[in-house]
Amino acid sequence: MQYLHRKLTSNRSSFKTVHQVLLRQFYSTDKCYDAGQPTPSTHPQLLKEGEITPGITCDEYISRRKRLLELLPEQSVAIVAAAPVKMMTDVVPYNFRQDADYLYITGCQQPGGIAVLGHDFGLCMFMPEATPQDITWQGQIAGIDAATEFFKADQSYPISKLHKFLPNMIKSCSKLYHNVKTAIPTYTDLEAFQKASYNGGVHDFSLYTHEARWVKSSAEINLMKESAAIGCQALLQTMLHSKISPYENILSAKVEYECRMRGAQRMAFNPVVGGGLNGSVIHYSRNDQKVKDGDLVLMDVGCELHGYVSDLTRTWPPCGSFSDVHKELYDLVVETNKECIELCKPGASIQHVHNYSVNKLFRGLKEIGILKDNRLHSYHQLNPTSIGHYLGMDVHDCSKIGYDRTLKPGVVITIEPGVYIPTNFNCAERYQGIGIRIEDEVLITESGYEVLTGSLPKEINHIETLLNNHSYGGTFASSL
């Protein structure tokens, strides 16, 4: 090392040459370009050449922007801000998750930016400006160079110049749209925006983004299949683990561990792990109780993989055996699940499938003796939920698309019939407090459907065989 130092200092030209080589190696845009998020050069294990985010190419992002401009009325401009950073304490932020619309359009996974779409200029990205202190504490972020070179925006400016350029864009348009969910004073306080708003000329852009996002591309479907596979494998391992460790908090931790170990970036939502009476609480989230021997546990989980989420539910007895009462209700729910899935095809709708599920469950609960009258009010006390929802970049995806919309190939939905009997419901005591839900992800295809979560057991005999024939050896098992 001392020899190298003497050699370089004695020869200024040699030092300059080596210095330039090092700069090219560590800072060159064609070798190790740091855009503040994974790129093909920095994370070749995640992205292929030509991809902006894993699995989604630059060409696909550009086609998304063109599609949105086709949907937008002529002479319109749309503003979409990145998701804000949310704070857990005064100095500790929550883990950042990008707004789905901003990510869909730009591919940028970082906060602080504002994207503007217009027929006259294409995509213009206003980017945050990092100070040396910001980089020291938080690392590199994407700036104006990354906007054009990596995200392939048509124009880019520092966010500090927004007040100079955006007002003219707004004044030149006949209709102005923006993402209401992520609206920020940086642009809403501009006089041009305020004037457009006062004149009734500002509209919700999500009407168009949800339309564009509703039908998934082949690349998006591949990511959703991977996300569903990770969720299935993780929940399967958690089901097996439940027999030796029937605690809600441990099962919640187990499923998150298994998802992350398989490549998921985060959970899609806080896992629902409801043992016994807690299973009758539809979105139970405390996850702090032991599951009593003989009780069921309901687990509703999902993970996120490169911007696309999964959502699945299974209900089972960690002890390994369904009771007769549990079987009676479970058979009704699983039968409803399977029959509803058979209805999923182009031309159907979630509303159509939902109506079928209500009739099926209503009749079944009357036959069992839990429902004693024909009032829908009584049924809704046992199941106030829809049979399913759209799925994609968000758990309840594309909320602007109604459930009466005719399904098309490429749309992904959930099918999740359930029964949630309150402890004070007027029925036989043996049924009170039972909660059962079975949820699958269904891709609408040209010929019908494909169940993306079909690898996860849901038949009673399959679940019991799985739990009772698995080897539970190991140090952790013997210590419990």
C-alpha positions as semicolon CSV with decimal commas, in nm:
position;residue;x (nm);y (nm);z (nm)
1;M;0,000;0,000;0,000
2;Q;0,284;0,242;0,085
3;Y;0,458;0,146;-0,237
4;L;0,144;0,223;-0,440
5;H;0,112;0,560;-0,264
6;R;0,473;0,654;-0,345
7;K;0,431;0,537;-0,704
8;L;0,120;0,751;-0,759
9;T;0,253;1,063;-0,590
10;S;0,576;1,046;-0,789
11;N;0,386;1,032;-1,114
12;R;0,097;1,276;-1,141
13;S;-0,019;1,149;-1,480
14;S;-0,033;0,790;-1,351
15;F;-0,242;0,904;-1,055
16;K;-0,483;1,082;-1,285
17;T;-0,520;0,772;-1,502
18;V;-0,590;0,542;-1,206
19;H;-0,829;0,797;-1,057
20;Q;-1,028;0,809;-1,379
21;V;-1,046;0,429;-1,393
22;L;-1,180;0,419;-1,037
23;L;-1,436;0,686;-1,117
24;R;-1,558;0,489;-1,417
25;Q;-1,575;0,170;-1,213
26;F;-1,774;0,307;-0,920
27;Y;-1,966;0,600;-1,064
28;S;-2,007;0,534;-1,435
29;T;-2,370;0,542;-1,554
30;D;-2,318;0,236;-1,772
31;K;-2,171;0,017;-1,499
32;C;-2,298;0,108;-1,156
33;Y;-2,557;0,381;-1,193
34;D;-2,723;0,453;-0,857
35;A;-3,079;0,573;-0,917
36;G;-3,175;0,546;-0,551
37;Q;-3,347;0,211;-0,615
38;P;-3,250;-0,123;-0,775
39;T;-3,134;-0,107;-1,137
40;P;-3,003;-0,379;-1,369
41;S;-2,645;-0,267;-1,303
42;T;-2,671;-0,245;-0,923
43;H;-2,908;-0,540;-0,868
44;P;-2,864;-0,788;-1,155
45;Q;-3,017;-1,055;-0,932
46;L;-3,348;-0,862;-0,940
47;L;-3,366;-0,683;-1,276
48;K;-3,286;-0,776;-1,632
49;E;-3,147;-0,526;-1,878
50;G;-3,426;-0,304;-2,005
51;E;-3,636;-0,327;-1,689
52;I;-3,718;-0,027;-1,472
53;T;-3,870;-0,237;-1,194
54;P;-3,835;-0,615;-1,162
55;G;-4,041;-0,785;-1,431
56;I;-4,162;-0,461;-1,596
57;T;-3,968;-0,323;-1,890
58;C;-3,903;0,033;-1,996
59;D;-4,120;-0,027;-2,304
60;E;-4,414;-0,131;-2,086
61;Y;-4,386;0,183;-1,874
62;I;-4,381;0,396;-2,189
63;S;-4,687;0,214;-2,327
64;R;-4,869;0,276;-1,997
65;R;-4,811;0,649;-2,034
66;K;-4,932;0,643;-2,394
67;R;-5,243;0,449;-2,290
68;L;-5,326;0,702;-2,018
69;L;-5,280;0,991;-2,262
70;E;-5,521;0,813;-2,498
71;L;-5,776;0,787;-2,217
72;L;-5,736;1,151;-2,112
73;P;-5,948;1,408;-2,296
74;E;-5,765;1,629;-2,545
75;Q;-5,578;1,928;-2,399
76;S;-5,579;1,769;-2,052
77;V;-5,301;1,761;-1,796
78;A;-5,272;1,511;-1,508
79;I;-5,066;1,561;-1,192
80;V;-4,962;1,264;-0,977
81;A;-4,753;1,315;-0,664
82;A;-4,549;1,039;-0,503
83;A;-4,672;0,898;-0,173
84;P;-4,570;1,102;0,132
85;V;-4,326;0,978;0,394
86;K;-4,527;0,892;0,707
87;M;-4,366;0,926;1,047
88;M;-4,391;0,680;1,335
89;T;-4,221;0,925;1,573
90;D;-4,065;1,267;1,521
91;V;-3,747;1,112;1,378
92;V;-3,850;0,756;1,281
93;P;-4,036;0,707;0,951
94;Y;-4,258;0,413;0,867
95;N;-4,125;0,196;0,587
96;F;-4,205;0,379;0,265
97;R;-4,453;0,236;0,016
98;Q;-4,505;0,413;-0,314
99;D;-4,849;0,520;-0,431
100;A;-4,970;0,266;-0,686
101;D;-5,064;0,521;-0,954
102;Y;-4,732;0,706;-0,931
103;L;-4,541;0,374;-0,945
104;Y;-4,754;0,249;-1,236
105;I;-4,673;0,558;-1,442
106;T;-4,311;0,630;-1,350
107;G;-4,153;0,317;-1,203
108;C;-4,002;0,539;-0,933
109;Q;-4,016;0,381;-0,588
110;Q;-3,901;0,690;-0,401
111;P;-4,078;0,981;-0,229
112;G;-4,062;1,349;-0,311
113;G;-4,145;1,354;-0,682
114;I;-4,435;1,488;-0,886
115;A;-4,521;1,345;-1,227
116;V;-4,717;1,542;-1,486
117;L;-4,873;1,387;-1,798
118;G;-4,981;1,601;-2,093
119;H;-5,050;1,558;-2,463
120;D;-4,805;1,835;-2,552
121;F;-4,505;1,718;-2,350
122;G;-4,557;1,352;-2,255
123;L;-4,426;1,268;-1,907
124;C;-4,256;1,543;-1,710
125;M;-4,105;1,449;-1,373
126;F;-4,026;1,704;-1,106
127;M;-3,762;1,542;-0,887
128;P;-3,638;1,606;-0,532
129;E;-3,293;1,756;-0,486
130;A;-3,065;1,582;-0,239
131;T;-2,812;1,779;-0,041
132;P;-2,476;1,624;0,055
133;Q;-2,614;1,589;0,407
134;D;-2,921;1,404;0,276
135;I;-2,697;1,160;0,089
136;T;-2,479;1,109;0,397
137;W;-2,778;1,016;0,612
138;Q;-3,016;0,852;0,365
139;G;-2,814;0,754;0,061
140;Q;-2,847;0,844;-0,305
141;I;-3,186;0,939;-0,451
142;A;-3,315;0,973;-0,804
143;G;-3,282;1,323;-0,947
144;I;-3,346;1,489;-1,281
145;D;-3,084;1,279;-1,461
146;A;-3,241;0,954;-1,338
147;A;-3,583;1,081;-1,446
148;T;-3,482;1,103;-1,812
149;E;-3,204;0,843;-1,832
150;F;-3,351;0,562;-1,619
151;F;-3,726;0,627;-1,587
152;K;-3,736;0,758;-1,946
153;A;-3,938;1,072;-1,876
154;D;-3,968;1,312;-2,168
155;Q;-3,876;1,609;-1,948
156;S;-3,745;1,656;-1,596
157;Y;-3,690;1,949;-1,363
158;P;-3,588;1,994;-1,001
159;I;-3,888;2,016;-0,768
160;S;-3,771;2,367;-0,676
161;K;-3,854;2,476;-1,034
162;L;-4,210;2,344;-1,020
163;H;-4,355;2,690;-0,953
164;K;-4,189;2,811;-1,272
165;F;-4,304;2,540;-1,517
166;L;-4,622;2,378;-1,382
167;P;-4,843;2,692;-1,385
168;N;-4,793;2,730;-1,760
169;M;-4,881;2,363;-1,811
170;I;-5,200;2,413;-1,610
171;K;-5,297;2,736;-1,789
172;S;-5,257;2,577;-2,131
173;C;-5,492;2,284;-2,058
174;S;-5,871;2,270;-2,083
175;K;-5,912;2,003;-1,812
176;L;-5,691;1,937;-1,512
177;Y;-5,667;1,604;-1,329
178;H;-5,472;1,500;-1,022
179;N;-5,429;1,210;-0,781
180;V;-5,654;1,318;-0,495
181;K;-5,501;1,067;-0,250
182;T;-5,149;1,210;-0,271
183;A;-5,231;1,577;-0,332
184;I;-4,981;1,808;-0,163
185;P;-4,962;2,186;-0,113
186;T;-4,649;2,200;-0,332
187;Y;-4,880;2,214;-0,634
188;T;-5,231;2,260;-0,491
189;D;-5,128;2,598;-0,344
190;L;-5,020;2,728;-0,684
191;E;-5,239;3,012;-0,805
192;A;-5,301;2,836;-1,138
193;F;-5,424;2,520;-0,962
194;Q;-5,638;2,721;-0,720
195;K;-5,800;2,908;-1,008
196;A;-5,871;2,586;-1,200
197;S;-6,019;2,432;-0,886
198;Y;-6,236;2,737;-0,817
199;N;-6,375;2,716;-1,171
200;G;-6,460;2,346;-1,128
201;G;-6,190;2,237;-1,369
202;V;-6,002;1,990;-1,147
203;H;-6,095;1,620;-1,154
204;D;-5,984;1,290;-1,001
205;F;-5,725;1,121;-1,224
206;S;-5,780;0,780;-1,061
207;L;-6,084;0,729;-1,285
208;Y;-5,834;0,679;-1,567
209;T;-5,545;0,515;-1,382
210;H;-5,775;0,250;-1,235
211;E;-5,917;0,184;-1,580
212;A;-5,563;0,134;-1,715
213;R;-5,453;-0,082;-1,422
214;W;-5,765;-0,302;-1,411
215;V;-5,665;-0,547;-1,686
216;K;-5,318;-0,684;-1,619
217;S;-5,047;-0,731;-1,881
218;S;-4,868;-1,065;-1,916
219;A;-4,574;-0,923;-1,720
220;E;-4,804;-0,811;-1,439
221;I;-4,977;-1,149;-1,434
222;N;-4,640;-1,322;-1,397
223;L;-4,559;-1,104;-1,094
224;M;-4,900;-1,172;-0,943
225;K;-4,853;-1,546;-0,991
226;E;-4,516;-1,522;-0,815
227;S;-4,666;-1,318;-0,532
228;A;-4,949;-1,570;-0,492
229;A;-4,703;-1,863;-0,495
230;I;-4,497;-1,700;-0,220
231;G;-4,811;-1,642;-0,014
232;C;-4,923;-2,003;-0,060
233;Q;-4,584;-2,148;0,036
234;A;-4,558;-1,919;0,337
235;L;-4,907;-1,998;0,465
236;L;-4,853;-2,371;0,410
237;Q;-4,540;-2,361;0,628
238;T;-4,735;-2,161;0,886
239;M;-5,016;-2,417;0,890
240;L;-4,764;-2,689;0,962
241;H;-4,600;-2,479;1,232
242;S;-4,932;-2,410;1,404
243;K;-4,951;-2,760;1,551
244;I;-4,639;-2,709;1,762
245;S;-4,682;-2,338;1,825
246;P;-5,051;-2,237;1,828
247;Y;-4,999;-1,872;1,917
248;E;-5,140;-1,591;1,706
249;N;-4,829;-1,372;1,737
250;I;-4,594;-1,654;1,643
251;L;-4,805;-1,755;1,343
252;S;-4,808;-1,391;1,230
253;A;-4,430;-1,374;1,261
254;K;-4,388;-1,711;1,088
255;V;-4,587;-1,619;0,779
256;E;-4,404;-1,287;0,740
257;Y;-4,067;-1,460;0,779
258;E;-4,157;-1,720;0,516
259;C;-4,279;-1,451;0,273
260;R;-3,967;-1,240;0,311
261;M;-3,735;-1,539;0,284
262;R;-3,896;-1,612;-0,054
263;G;-3,834;-1,261;-0,186
264;A;-4,137;-1,054;-0,082
265;Q;-4,052;-0,695;0,007
266;R;-4,329;-0,660;0,266
267;M;-4,664;-0,794;0,376
268;A;-4,958;-0,657;0,179
269;F;-5,136;-0,588;0,509
270;N;-5,107;-0,681;0,875
271;P;-5,183;-1,056;0,891
272;V;-5,519;-1,152;1,035
273;V;-5,456;-1,441;1,277
274;G;-5,781;-1,507;1,461
275;G;-5,794;-1,810;1,689
276;G;-6,126;-1,930;1,830
277;L;-6,362;-1,640;1,898
278;N;-6,118;-1,398;1,734
279;G;-6,185;-1,563;1,398
280;S;-6,534;-1,414;1,399
281;V;-6,382;-1,063;1,391
282;I;-6,347;-1,002;1,017
283;H;-6,032;-0,788;1,024
284;Y;-5,896;-0,892;1,362
285;S;-5,544;-0,753;1,404
286;R;-5,433;-0,789;1,766
287;N;-5,272;-1,131;1,711
288;D;-5,187;-1,172;2,080
289;Q;-5,375;-1,481;2,199
290;K;-5,304;-1,852;2,226
291;V;-5,525;-2,073;2,007
292;K;-5,702;-2,315;2,238
293;D;-5,684;-2,687;2,169
294;G;-5,972;-2,783;1,942
295;D;-6,035;-2,426;1,818
296;L;-5,997;-2,306;1,460
297;V;-5,755;-2,038;1,352
298;L;-5,841;-1,807;1,060
299;M;-5,541;-1,658;0,878
300;D;-5,588;-1,392;0,612
301;V;-5,249;-1,298;0,468
302;G;-5,085;-1,146;0,164
303;C;-4,743;-1,028;0,055
304;E;-4,610;-0,774;-0,192
305;L;-4,363;-0,866;-0,462
306;H;-4,218;-0,582;-0,672
307;G;-4,537;-0,378;-0,645
308;Y;-4,795;-0,658;-0,683
309;V;-4,982;-0,814;-0,393
310;S;-5,139;-1,144;-0,297
311;D;-5,438;-1,205;-0,069
312;L;-5,546;-1,546;0,059
313;T;-5,721;-1,700;0,359
314;R;-5,739;-2,044;0,515
315;T;-5,911;-2,164;0,832
316;W;-5,799;-2,479;1,011
317;P;-5,765;-2,648;1,352
318;P;-5,400;-2,644;1,469
319;C;-5,472;-2,958;1,670
320;G;-5,518;-3,144;1,341
321;S;-5,887;-3,241;1,359
322;F;-6,203;-3,050;1,269
323;S;-6,489;-3,098;1,516
324;D;-6,830;-3,205;1,383
325;V;-6,965;-2,852;1,437
326;H;-6,668;-2,701;1,253
327;K;-6,707;-2,949;0,967
328;E;-7,074;-2,859;0,925
329;L;-6,997;-2,491;0,872
330;Y;-6,667;-2,542;0,690
331;D;-6,830;-2,770;0,429
332;L;-7,080;-2,495;0,350
333;V;-6,809;-2,229;0,310
334;V;-6,574;-2,441;0,099
335;E;-6,862;-2,553;-0,124
336;T;-6,960;-2,189;-0,173
337;N;-6,597;-2,103;-0,251
338;K;-6,571;-2,370;-0,521
339;E;-6,907;-2,294;-0,680
340;C;-6,834;-1,922;-0,691
341;I;-6,498;-1,985;-0,856
342;E;-6,678;-2,184;-1,127
343;L;-6,880;-1,871;-1,205
344;C;-6,567;-1,664;-1,274
345;K;-6,533;-1,603;-1,647
346;P;-6,545;-1,322;-1,902
347;G;-6,890;-1,167;-1,901
348;A;-6,959;-1,236;-1,534
349;S;-6,913;-0,976;-1,260
350;I;-6,816;-0,971;-0,894
351;Q;-7,170;-0,854;-0,817
352;H;-7,316;-1,154;-1,000
353;V;-7,091;-1,393;-0,810
354;H;-7,170;-1,212;-0,484
355;N;-7,545;-1,253;-0,533
356;Y;-7,497;-1,624;-0,590
357;S;-7,286;-1,655;-0,273
358;V;-7,549;-1,476;-0,063
359;N;-7,821;-1,714;-0,181
360;K;-7,599;-2,018;-0,127
361;L;-7,487;-1,923;0,224
362;F;-7,832;-1,798;0,322
363;R;-7,993;-2,132;0,232
364;G;-7,714;-2,330;0,396
365;L;-7,729;-2,139;0,723
366;K;-8,107;-2,186;0,734
367;E;-8,073;-2,559;0,675
368;I;-7,817;-2,586;0,956
369;G;-8,055;-2,394;1,182
370;I;-7,838;-2,091;1,251
371;L;-8,068;-1,854;1,058
372;K;-8,430;-1,873;1,167
373;D;-8,596;-1,615;0,941
374;N;-8,580;-1,489;0,584
375;R;-8,454;-1,140;0,664
376;L;-8,134;-1,033;0,487
377;H;-8,055;-0,827;0,796
378;S;-8,004;-1,148;0,994
379;Y;-7,777;-1,291;0,725
380;H;-7,568;-0,972;0,711
381;Q;-7,498;-1,011;1,081
382;L;-7,315;-1,330;0,987
383;N;-7,150;-1,199;0,670
384;P;-7,152;-0,825;0,591
385;T;-6,874;-0,857;0,331
386;S;-6,859;-0,881;-0,047
387;I;-6,767;-1,213;-0,205
388;G;-6,445;-1,054;-0,331
389;H;-6,260;-0,757;-0,475
390;Y;-6,014;-0,667;-0,748
391;L;-5,648;-0,739;-0,679
392;G;-5,327;-0,597;-0,823
393;M;-5,092;-0,323;-0,708
394;D;-5,324;-0,258;-0,413
395;V;-5,515;-0,512;-0,202
396;H;-5,851;-0,357;-0,287
397;D;-5,732;-0,261;-0,633
398;C;-5,893;-0,020;-0,878
399;S;-6,165;0,096;-0,638
400;K;-6,312;0,325;-0,904
401;I;-6,420;0,020;-1,104
402;G;-6,762;-0,099;-0,985
403;Y;-6,834;-0,460;-0,888
404;D;-7,106;-0,471;-1,152
405;R;-6,844;-0,426;-1,426
406;T;-6,823;-0,716;-1,671
407;L;-6,504;-0,914;-1,609
408;K;-6,239;-0,939;-1,882
409;P;-5,939;-1,168;-1,937
410;G;-5,647;-1,029;-1,738
411;V;-5,853;-0,911;-1,441
412;V;-5,763;-1,066;-1,105
413;I;-6,020;-1,096;-0,827
414;T;-6,057;-1,268;-0,492
415;I;-6,328;-1,516;-0,400
416;E;-6,369;-1,522;-0,022
417;P;-6,695;-1,655;0,123
418;G;-6,712;-1,659;0,500
419;V;-6,929;-1,696;0,806
420;Y;-6,865;-1,490;1,121
421;I;-7,105;-1,575;1,403
422;P;-7,104;-1,326;1,691
423;T;-7,094;-1,468;2,041
424;N;-7,432;-1,308;2,115
425;F;-7,608;-1,421;1,797
426;N;-7,942;-1,594;1,852
427;C;-7,846;-1,950;1,762
428;A;-7,733;-2,271;1,931
429;E;-7,440;-2,204;2,162
430;R;-7,217;-2,453;1,980
431;Y;-7,208;-2,222;1,677
432;Q;-7,148;-1,894;1,859
433;G;-6,808;-1,731;1,810
434;I;-6,706;-1,940;1,507
435;G;-6,538;-1,762;1,217
436;I;-6,451;-1,934;0,887
437;R;-6,324;-1,776;0,565
438;I;-6,170;-1,941;0,259
439;E;-6,015;-1,699;0,011
440;D;-5,855;-1,766;-0,325
441;E;-5,713;-1,545;-0,599
442;V;-5,870;-1,595;-0,940
443;L;-5,734;-1,476;-1,275
444;I;-5,996;-1,431;-1,547
445;T;-5,878;-1,598;-1,868
446;E;-6,009;-1,620;-2,224
447;S;-6,163;-1,960;-2,151
448;G;-6,271;-1,903;-1,791
449;Y;-6,043;-1,876;-1,491
450;E;-5,719;-1,982;-1,327
451;V;-5,692;-2,013;-0,948
452;L;-5,358;-1,858;-0,853
453;T;-5,375;-1,995;-0,498
454;G;-5,484;-2,346;-0,594
455;S;-5,171;-2,509;-0,450
456;L;-5,282;-2,437;-0,093
457;P;-5,505;-2,713;0,056
458;K;-5,862;-2,624;0,154
459;E;-6,045;-2,958;0,168
460;I;-6,093;-3,093;0,521
461;N;-5,933;-3,431;0,451
462;H;-5,633;-3,267;0,281
463;I;-5,576;-3,028;0,573
464;E;-5,608;-3,301;0,837
465;T;-5,374;-3,531;0,645
466;L;-5,124;-3,249;0,606
467;L;-5,123;-3,159;0,975
468;N;-5,120;-3,512;1,111
469;N;-4,861;-3,668;0,880
470;H;-4,594;-3,398;0,899
471;S;-4,276;-3,458;1,095
472;Y;-4,235;-3,195;1,367
473;G;-3,879;-3,275;1,467
474;G;-3,619;-3,017;1,565
475;T;-3,495;-2,827;1,863
476;F;-3,767;-2,563;1,849
477;A;-4,044;-2,821;1,838
478;S;-3,908;-3,016;2,135
479;S;-3,873;-2,702;2,344
480;L;-4,242;-2,610;2,327
